[in-house]
Coordinates of C-alpha atoms and ligand atoms in Angstrom, one line a residue:
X3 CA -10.9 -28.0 40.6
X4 CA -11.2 -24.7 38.3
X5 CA -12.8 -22.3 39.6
X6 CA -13.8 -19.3 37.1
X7 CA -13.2 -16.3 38.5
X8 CA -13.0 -13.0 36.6
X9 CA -9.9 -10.7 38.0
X10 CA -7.6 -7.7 36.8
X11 CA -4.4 -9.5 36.6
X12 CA -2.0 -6.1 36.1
X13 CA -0.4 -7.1 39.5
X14 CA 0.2 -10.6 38.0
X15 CA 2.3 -9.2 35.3
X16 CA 6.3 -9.5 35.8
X17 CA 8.3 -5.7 35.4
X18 CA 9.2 -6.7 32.0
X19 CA 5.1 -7.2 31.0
X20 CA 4.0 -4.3 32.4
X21 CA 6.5 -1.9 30.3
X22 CA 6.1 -4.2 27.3
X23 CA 2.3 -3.2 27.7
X24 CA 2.7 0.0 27.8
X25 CA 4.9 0.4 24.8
X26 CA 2.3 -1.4 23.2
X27 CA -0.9 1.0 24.2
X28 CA 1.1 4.0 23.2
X29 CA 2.0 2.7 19.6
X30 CA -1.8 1.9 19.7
X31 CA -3.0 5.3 21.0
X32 CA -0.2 6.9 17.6
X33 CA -2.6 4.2 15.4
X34 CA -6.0 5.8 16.6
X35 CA -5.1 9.2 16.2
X36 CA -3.5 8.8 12.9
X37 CA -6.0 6.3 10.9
X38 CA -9.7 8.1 12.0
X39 CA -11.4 6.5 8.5
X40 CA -11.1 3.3 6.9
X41 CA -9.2 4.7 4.2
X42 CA -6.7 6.2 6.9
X43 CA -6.5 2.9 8.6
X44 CA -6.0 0.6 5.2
X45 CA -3.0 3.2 4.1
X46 CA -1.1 3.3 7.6
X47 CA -1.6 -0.7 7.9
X48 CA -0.1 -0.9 4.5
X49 CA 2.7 0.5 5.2
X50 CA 3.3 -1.3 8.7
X51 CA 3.2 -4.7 6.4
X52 CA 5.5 -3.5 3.8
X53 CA 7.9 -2.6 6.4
X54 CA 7.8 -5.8 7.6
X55 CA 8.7 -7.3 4.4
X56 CA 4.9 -8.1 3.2
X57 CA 4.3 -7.8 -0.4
X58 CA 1.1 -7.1 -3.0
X59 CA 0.0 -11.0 -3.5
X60 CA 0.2 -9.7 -7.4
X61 CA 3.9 -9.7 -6.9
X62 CA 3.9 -13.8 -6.2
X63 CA 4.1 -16.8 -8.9
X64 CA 4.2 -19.3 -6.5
X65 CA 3.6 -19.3 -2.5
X66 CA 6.0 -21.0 -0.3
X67 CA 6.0 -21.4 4.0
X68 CA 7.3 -18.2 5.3
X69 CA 5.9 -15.6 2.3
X70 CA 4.3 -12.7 3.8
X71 CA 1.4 -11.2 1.3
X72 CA -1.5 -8.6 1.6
X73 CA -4.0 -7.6 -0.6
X74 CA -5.9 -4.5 -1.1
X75 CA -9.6 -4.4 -1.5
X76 CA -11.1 -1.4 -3.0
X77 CA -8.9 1.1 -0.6
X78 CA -10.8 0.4 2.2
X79 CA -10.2 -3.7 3.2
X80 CA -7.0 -5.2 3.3
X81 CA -6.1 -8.9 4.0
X82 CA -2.8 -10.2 5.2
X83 CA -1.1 -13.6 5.5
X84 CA 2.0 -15.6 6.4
X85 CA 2.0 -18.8 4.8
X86 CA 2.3 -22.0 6.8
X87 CA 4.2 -25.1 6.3
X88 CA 1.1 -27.6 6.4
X89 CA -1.4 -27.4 3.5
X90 CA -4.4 -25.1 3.4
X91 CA -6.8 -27.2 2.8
X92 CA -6.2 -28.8 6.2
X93 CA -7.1 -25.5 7.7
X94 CA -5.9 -21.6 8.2
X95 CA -6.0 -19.7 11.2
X96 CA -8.0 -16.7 10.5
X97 CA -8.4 -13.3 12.8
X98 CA -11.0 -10.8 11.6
X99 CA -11.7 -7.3 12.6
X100 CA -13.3 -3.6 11.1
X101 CA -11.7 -0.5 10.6
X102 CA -14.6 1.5 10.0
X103 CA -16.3 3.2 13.2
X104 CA -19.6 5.0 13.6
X105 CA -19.1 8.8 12.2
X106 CA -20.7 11.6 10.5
X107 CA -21.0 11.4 6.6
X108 CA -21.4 13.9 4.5
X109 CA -24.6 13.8 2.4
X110 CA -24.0 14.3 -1.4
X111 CA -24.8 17.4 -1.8
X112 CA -23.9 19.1 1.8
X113 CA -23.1 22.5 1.7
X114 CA -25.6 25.8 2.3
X115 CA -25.6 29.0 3.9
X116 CA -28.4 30.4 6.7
X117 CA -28.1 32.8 8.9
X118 CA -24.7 34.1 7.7
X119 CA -23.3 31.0 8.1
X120 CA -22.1 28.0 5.9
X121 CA -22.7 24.4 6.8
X122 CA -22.3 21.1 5.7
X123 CA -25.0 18.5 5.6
X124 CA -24.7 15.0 7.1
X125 CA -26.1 11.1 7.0
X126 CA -24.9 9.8 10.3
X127 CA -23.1 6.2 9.5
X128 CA -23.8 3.2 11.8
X129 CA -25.1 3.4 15.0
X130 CA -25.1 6.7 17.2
X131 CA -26.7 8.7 19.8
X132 CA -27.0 11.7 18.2
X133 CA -26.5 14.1 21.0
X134 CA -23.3 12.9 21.5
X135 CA -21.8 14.3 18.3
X136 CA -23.0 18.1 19.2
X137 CA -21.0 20.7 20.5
X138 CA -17.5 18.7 20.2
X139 CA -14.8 19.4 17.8
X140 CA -15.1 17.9 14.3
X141 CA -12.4 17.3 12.0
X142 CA -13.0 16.5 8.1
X143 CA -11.5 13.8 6.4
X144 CA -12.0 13.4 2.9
X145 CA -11.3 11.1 -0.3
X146 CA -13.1 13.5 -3.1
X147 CA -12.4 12.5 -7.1
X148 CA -11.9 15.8 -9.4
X149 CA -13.8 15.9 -13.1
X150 CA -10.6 14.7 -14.2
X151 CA -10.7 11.7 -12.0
X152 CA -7.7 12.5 -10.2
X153 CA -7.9 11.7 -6.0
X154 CA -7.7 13.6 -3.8
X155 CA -6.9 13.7 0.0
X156 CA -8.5 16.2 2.2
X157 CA -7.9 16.8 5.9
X158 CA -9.3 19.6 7.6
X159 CA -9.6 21.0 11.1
X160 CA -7.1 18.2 12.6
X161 CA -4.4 18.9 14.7
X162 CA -2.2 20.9 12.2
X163 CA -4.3 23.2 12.1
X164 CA -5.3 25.9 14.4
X165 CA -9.3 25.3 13.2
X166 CA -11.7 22.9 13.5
X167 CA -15.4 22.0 13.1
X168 CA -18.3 22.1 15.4
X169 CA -22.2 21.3 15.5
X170 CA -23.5 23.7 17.7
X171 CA -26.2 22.9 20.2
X172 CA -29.2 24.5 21.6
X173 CA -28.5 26.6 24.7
X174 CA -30.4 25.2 28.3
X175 CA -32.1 28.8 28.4
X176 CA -34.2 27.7 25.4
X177 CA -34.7 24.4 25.9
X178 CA -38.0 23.9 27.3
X179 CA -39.8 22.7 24.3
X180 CA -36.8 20.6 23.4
X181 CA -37.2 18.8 26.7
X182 CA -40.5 17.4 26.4
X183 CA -39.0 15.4 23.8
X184 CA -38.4 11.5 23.8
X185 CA -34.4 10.9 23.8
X186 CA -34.9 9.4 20.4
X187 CA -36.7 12.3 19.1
X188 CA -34.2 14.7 20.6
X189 CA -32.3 15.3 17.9
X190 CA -33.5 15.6 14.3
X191 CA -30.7 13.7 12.2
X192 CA -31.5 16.3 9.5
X193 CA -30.1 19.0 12.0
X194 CA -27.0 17.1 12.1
X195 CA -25.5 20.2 10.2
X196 CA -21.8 21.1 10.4
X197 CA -20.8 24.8 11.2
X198 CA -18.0 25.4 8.5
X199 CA -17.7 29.2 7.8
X200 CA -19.2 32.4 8.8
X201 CA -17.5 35.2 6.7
X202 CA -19.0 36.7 3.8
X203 CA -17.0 36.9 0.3
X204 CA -18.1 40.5 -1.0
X205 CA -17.3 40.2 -4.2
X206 CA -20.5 38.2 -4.3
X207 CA -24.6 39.4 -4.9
X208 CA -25.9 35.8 -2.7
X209 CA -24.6 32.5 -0.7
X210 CA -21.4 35.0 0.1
X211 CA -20.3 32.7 3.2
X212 CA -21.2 29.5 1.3
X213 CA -18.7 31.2 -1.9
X214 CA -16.1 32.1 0.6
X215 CA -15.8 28.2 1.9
X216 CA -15.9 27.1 -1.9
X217 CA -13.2 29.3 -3.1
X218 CA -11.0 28.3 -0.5
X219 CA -11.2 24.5 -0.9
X220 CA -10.6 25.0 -4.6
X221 CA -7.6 27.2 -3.5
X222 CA -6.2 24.5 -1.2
X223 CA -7.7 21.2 -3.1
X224 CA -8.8 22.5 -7.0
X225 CA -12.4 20.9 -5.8
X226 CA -15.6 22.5 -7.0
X227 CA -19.0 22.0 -5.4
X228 CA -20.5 19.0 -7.9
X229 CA -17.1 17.0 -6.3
X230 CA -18.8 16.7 -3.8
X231 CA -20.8 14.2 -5.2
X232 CA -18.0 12.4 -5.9
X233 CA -16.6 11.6 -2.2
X234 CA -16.4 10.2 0.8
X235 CA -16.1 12.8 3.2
X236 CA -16.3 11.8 7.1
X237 CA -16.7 14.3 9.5
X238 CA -15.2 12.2 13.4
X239 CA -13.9 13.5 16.5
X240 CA -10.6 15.9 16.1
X241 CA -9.4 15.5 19.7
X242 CA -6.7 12.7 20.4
X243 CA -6.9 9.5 22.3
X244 CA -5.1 9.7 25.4
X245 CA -5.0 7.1 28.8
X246 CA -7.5 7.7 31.5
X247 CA -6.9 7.9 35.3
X248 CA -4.4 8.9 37.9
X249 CA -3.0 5.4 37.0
X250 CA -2.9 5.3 33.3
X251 CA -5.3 2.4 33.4
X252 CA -7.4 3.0 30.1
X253 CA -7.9 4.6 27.1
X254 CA -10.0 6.6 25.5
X255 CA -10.4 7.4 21.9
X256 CA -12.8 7.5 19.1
X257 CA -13.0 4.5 16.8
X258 CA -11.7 1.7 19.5
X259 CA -14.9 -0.1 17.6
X260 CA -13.2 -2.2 16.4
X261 CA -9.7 -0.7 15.3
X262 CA -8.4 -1.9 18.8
X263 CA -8.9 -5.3 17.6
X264 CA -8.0 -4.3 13.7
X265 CA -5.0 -3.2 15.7
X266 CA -4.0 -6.3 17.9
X267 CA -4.6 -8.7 14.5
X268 CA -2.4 -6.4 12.6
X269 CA 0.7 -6.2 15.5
X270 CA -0.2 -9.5 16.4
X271 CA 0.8 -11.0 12.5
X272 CA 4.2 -8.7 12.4
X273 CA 5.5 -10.4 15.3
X274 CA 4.6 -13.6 15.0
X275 CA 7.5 -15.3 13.7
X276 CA 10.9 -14.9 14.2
X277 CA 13.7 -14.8 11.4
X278 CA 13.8 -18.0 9.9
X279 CA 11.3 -19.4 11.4
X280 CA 7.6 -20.9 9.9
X281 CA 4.5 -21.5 11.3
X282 CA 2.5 -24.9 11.4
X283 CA -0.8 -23.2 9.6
X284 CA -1.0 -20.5 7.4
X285 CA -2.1 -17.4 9.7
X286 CA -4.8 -15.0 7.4
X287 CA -6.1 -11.1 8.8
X288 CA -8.9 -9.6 7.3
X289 CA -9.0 -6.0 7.8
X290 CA -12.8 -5.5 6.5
X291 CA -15.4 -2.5 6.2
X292 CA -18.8 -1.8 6.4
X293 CA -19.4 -3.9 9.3
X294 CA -21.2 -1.0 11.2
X295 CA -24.3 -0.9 8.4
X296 CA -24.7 -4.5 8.5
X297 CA -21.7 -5.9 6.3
X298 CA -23.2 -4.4 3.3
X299 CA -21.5 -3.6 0.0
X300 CA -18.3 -4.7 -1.3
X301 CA -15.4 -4.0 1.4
X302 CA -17.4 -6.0 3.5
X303 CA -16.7 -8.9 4.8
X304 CA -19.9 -10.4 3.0
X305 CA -18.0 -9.0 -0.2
X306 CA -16.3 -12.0 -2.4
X307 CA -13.5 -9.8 -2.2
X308 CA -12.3 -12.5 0.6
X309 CA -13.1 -15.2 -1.4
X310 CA -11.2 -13.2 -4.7
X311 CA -8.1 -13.1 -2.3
X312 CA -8.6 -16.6 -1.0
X313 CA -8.8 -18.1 -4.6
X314 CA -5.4 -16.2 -5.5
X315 CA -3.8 -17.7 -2.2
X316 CA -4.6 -20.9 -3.0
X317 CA -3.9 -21.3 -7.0
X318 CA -0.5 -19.7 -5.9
X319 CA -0.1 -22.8 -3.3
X320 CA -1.1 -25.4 -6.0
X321 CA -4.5 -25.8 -5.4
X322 CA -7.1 -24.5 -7.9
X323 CA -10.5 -26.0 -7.0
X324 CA -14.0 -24.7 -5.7
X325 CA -13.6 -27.8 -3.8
X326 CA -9.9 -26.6 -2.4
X327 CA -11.9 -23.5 -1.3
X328 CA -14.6 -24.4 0.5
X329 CA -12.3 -27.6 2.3
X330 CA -10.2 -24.8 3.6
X331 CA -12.5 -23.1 5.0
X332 CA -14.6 -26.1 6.1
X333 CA -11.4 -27.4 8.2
X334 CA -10.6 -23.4 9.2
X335 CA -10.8 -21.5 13.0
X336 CA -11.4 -17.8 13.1
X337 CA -12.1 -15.0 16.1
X338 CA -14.2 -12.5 14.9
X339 CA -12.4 -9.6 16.3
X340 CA -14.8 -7.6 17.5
X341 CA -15.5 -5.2 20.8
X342 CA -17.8 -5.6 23.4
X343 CA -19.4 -4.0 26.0
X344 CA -18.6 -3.6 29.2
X345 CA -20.4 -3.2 32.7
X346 CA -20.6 0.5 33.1
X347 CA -21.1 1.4 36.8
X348 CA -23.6 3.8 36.1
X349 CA -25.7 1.1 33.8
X350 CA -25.2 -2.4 35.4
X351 CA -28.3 -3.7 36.0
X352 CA -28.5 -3.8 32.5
X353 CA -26.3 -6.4 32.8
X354 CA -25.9 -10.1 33.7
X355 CA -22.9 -9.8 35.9
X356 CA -22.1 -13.1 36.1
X357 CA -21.6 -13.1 32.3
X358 CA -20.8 -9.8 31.9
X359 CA -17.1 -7.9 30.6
X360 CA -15.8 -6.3 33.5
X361 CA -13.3 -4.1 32.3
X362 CA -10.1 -5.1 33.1
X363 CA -10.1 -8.5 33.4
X364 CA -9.5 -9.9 30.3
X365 CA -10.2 -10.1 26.8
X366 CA -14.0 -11.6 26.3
X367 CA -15.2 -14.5 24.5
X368 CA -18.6 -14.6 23.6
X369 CA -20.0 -17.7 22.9
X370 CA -22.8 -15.9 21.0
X371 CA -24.0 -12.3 20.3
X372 CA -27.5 -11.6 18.6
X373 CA -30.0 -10.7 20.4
X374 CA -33.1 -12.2 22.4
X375 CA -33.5 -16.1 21.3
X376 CA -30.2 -15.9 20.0
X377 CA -31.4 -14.7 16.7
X378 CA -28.8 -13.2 14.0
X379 CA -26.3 -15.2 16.3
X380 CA -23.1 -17.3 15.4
X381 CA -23.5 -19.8 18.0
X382 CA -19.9 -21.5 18.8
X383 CA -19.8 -24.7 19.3
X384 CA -18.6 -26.5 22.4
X385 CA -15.7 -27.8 21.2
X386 CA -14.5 -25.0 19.7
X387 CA -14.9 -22.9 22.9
X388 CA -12.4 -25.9 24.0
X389 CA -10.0 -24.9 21.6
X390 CA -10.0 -21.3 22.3
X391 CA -10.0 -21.3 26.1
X392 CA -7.7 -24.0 26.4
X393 CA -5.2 -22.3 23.5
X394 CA -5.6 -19.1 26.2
X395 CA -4.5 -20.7 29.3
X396 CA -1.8 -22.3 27.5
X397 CA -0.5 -18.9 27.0
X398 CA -0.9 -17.0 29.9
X399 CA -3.7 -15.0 27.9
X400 CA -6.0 -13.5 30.7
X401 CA -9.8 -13.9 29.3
X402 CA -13.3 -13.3 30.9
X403 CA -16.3 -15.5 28.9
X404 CA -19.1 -12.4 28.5
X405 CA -21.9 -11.5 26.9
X406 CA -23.3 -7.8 25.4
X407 CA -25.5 -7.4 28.0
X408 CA -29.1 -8.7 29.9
X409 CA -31.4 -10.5 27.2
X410 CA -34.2 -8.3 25.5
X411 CA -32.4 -5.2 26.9
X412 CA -30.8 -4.9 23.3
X413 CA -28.4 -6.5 21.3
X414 CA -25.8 -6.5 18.4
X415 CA -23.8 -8.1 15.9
X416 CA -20.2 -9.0 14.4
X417 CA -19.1 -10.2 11.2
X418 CA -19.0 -14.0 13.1
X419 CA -22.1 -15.5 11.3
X420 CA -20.4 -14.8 7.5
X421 CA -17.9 -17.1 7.5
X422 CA -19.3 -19.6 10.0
X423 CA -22.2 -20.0 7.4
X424 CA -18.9 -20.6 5.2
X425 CA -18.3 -23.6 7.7
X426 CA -15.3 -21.9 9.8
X427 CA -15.3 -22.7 13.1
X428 CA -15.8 -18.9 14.7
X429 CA -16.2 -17.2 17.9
X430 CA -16.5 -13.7 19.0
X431 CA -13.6 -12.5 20.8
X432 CA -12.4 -8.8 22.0
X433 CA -12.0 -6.2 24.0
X434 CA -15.0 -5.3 26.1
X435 CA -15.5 -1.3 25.4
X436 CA -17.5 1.7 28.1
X437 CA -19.1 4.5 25.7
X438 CA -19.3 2.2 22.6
X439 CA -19.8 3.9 19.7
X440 CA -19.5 7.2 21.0
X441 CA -16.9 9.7 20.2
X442 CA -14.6 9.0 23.0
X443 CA -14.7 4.8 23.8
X444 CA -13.1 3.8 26.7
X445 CA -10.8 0.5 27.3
X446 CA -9.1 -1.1 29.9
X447 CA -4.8 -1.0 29.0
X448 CA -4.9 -4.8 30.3
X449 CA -7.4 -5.5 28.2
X450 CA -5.9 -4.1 24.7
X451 CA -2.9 -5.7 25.4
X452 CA -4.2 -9.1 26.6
X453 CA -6.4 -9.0 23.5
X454 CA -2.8 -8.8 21.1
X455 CA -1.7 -11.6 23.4
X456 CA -4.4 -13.5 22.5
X457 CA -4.8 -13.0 18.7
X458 CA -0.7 -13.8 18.8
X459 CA -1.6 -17.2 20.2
X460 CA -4.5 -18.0 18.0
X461 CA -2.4 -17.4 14.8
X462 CA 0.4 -19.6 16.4
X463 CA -2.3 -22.1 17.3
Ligands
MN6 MN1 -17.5 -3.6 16.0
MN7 MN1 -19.9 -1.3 16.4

């Protein structure tokens, strides 16, 4: 009889498991603190594919078992692919994750002086608890367009250099009208501003600290205030990820949502065949955007970009119809790659235990996400939980079957519903996160590594 039990199974690992999960979480710890924007993240995954011998789908006339393609969507998506030896039409395997995390924008026109000193403007993007983003260090990352259309990369008040940002907070002394507040009014969002400058430029009559910051971005960058407009400038955590405990036993960092599963698909699709070798299905990534504000726009995974890219893959494999298409993805499986949350100590009786993440033990299937009456949920069928959990223990993948949390106590989404509506079998599966969506997230080592395990035996199928 099987019994479900949920345990940390770091003791279960062999020598050789343990040290090969290690080298995995600190390549994954170089990822987070080098790709802190979608932009960052679509560039450095680029270049991991090319290295690996994947090619622009552009490049292709036909498609063949064993071709390796990726294609770029907008500079901030990118989907990848290894073709398969059986026809697509019979079915892909299909991983999908999110490289954009919850983070300060900055709001088109940010930039003023009080007080003597300059500050920057922000829209917060996605879901955050405000107070969390005051009084730590902020480092800018910008893509800002020029009149003359050129692009330009900015990166400010990261580790090279020896200044970075800050939104100051109010000191406890003066806080007594502050704390009669609700927690949700506790912070105005509008107040959200970022301290960028404080000395005056004297060869000006007024907005002498704001001129001083203006000249010396269009020393560094050529940028004028009105480009601005034209940008996407993120302002995110500047300190580094780096393991927690004594024991090394998890790891926080800023973005985990959901570039720890963006991650794992990524790693997962470089090693998944050996020289020479093919798969059985054609294995497809999608590295998407957006998914924090609801899937909007057009990097998102509600974007026909995927279907743009789907419809080149297949005309390249011989088969050019809208029926072609939607049979694919009729006969398709996908995991939406997406976190979790798991029990926090401090928090659990917010949780149903029984069908909660306990960190540690696993990477989480969820059946469903949504909220109360399983509304805005992707509800996985039966038989494709089958599929999944026996693919798992086939594979020595340790998983734990969870859900977000108690019902009515909240709720959330993933990109699952888009392309089950699509007809792909899908079901949420990822690493269960503490302090999601907060500027330092927290995951359990076993976990991140069990959930590369497990996107590597999905794509092998
Ligand atoms: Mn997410
Ligand atoms: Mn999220």
């Amino acid at each position: 009889m099987v019994k479900y039990k949920k345990e940390n199974s770091y003791e279960k690992l062999n020598k050789f498991e343990q040290e090969e999960m290690y080298k995995y979480a600190d390549e994954y710890i170089k990822f987070l603190n080098a790709a802190k924007t979608e932009y960052k993240c679509v560039d450095a995954i680029k270049s991991e594919l090319e290295g690996a011998g994947f090619k622009d789908i552009s490049c292709f006339k036909v498609l063949v078992p064993g071709d390796k393609i990726y294609y770029i969507n907008k500079d901030r998506s990118i989907y990848a692919a290894i073709i398969g030896e059986s026809a697509e039409t019979l079915g892909v395997n299909i991983i999908g994750s999110h490289i954009d995390s919850p983070r300060l924008d900055t709001k088109p026109m940010p930039l003023f002086e009080k007080h003597g000193m300059a500050l920057m403007k922000t829209q917060y993007y996605g879901g955050i608890k405000k107070y969390q983003w005051l009084s730590i260090p902020l480092a800018m990352y910008g893509v800002v367009y020029n009149e003359s259309g050129e692009k330009i990369d900015v990166v400010l008040g990261e580790k090279d250099d020896d200044f970075t940002f800050v939104i100051t907070d109010l000191l406890p002394h003066l806080g007594r009208e502050e704390s009669e507040k609700k927690a949700s009014e506790f912070i105005d969002p509008e107040n959200l501003n970022v301290l960028v400058g404080s000395i005056p430029d004297l060869d000006e009559k007024e907005d002498k600290v704001k001129s001083k910051i203006l000249k010396a971005l269009n020393k560094k960058y050529g940028i004028t205030e009105i480009d601005f407009a034209r940008s996407d400038i993120r302002f995110v955590p500047a300190f580094d990820a780096k393991y927690i405990g004594i024991d090394k036993g998890m790891i926080a960092g800023y973005g985990q949502d959901d570039r720890v599963c963006a991650y794992a698909t990524i790693t997962a699709m470089l090693n998944l065949i050996e020289e020479g070798k093919t798969l059985n299905k054609t294995a497809i990534a999608l590295i998407v955007d957006k998914e924090e504000i609801g899937s909007e726009g057009n990097t998102s995974m509600n974007s026909m970009g995927f279907e743009l890219f789907m419809t080149k893959l297949l005309r390249l494999r011989g088969k050019e119809s809208r029926e072609d298409l939607l049979q694919t993805l009729d006969n398709s499986y996908m995991l939406s790659a997406d976190v979790s949350a798991a029990v926090d100590p401090m928090h659990d009786h917010l949780s149903d235990i029984q069908n909660g993440n306990i960190a540690g033990c696993g990477i989480s299937i969820e059946k469903y996400t949504g909220s109360g009456g399983k509304y805005s949920a992707n509800d996985a069928s039966a038989k494709y939980m089958s599929y999944v959990m026996n693919l798992f223990e086939r594979n020595n993948v340790n998983y734990q079957l969870g859900t977000l949390g108690k019902i009515g106590k909240g709720g959330g989404g993933t990109i699952a519903y888009i392309l089950a509506a699509k007809g792909v079998e899908v079901v949420d599966c990822g690493t269960a996160l503490l302090s999601m969506h907060s500027p330092y997230e927290v995951a359990s080592v076993i976990d991140v590594y069990m959930t590369y395990k497990a996107y590597k035996a999905f794509f092998k199928g």
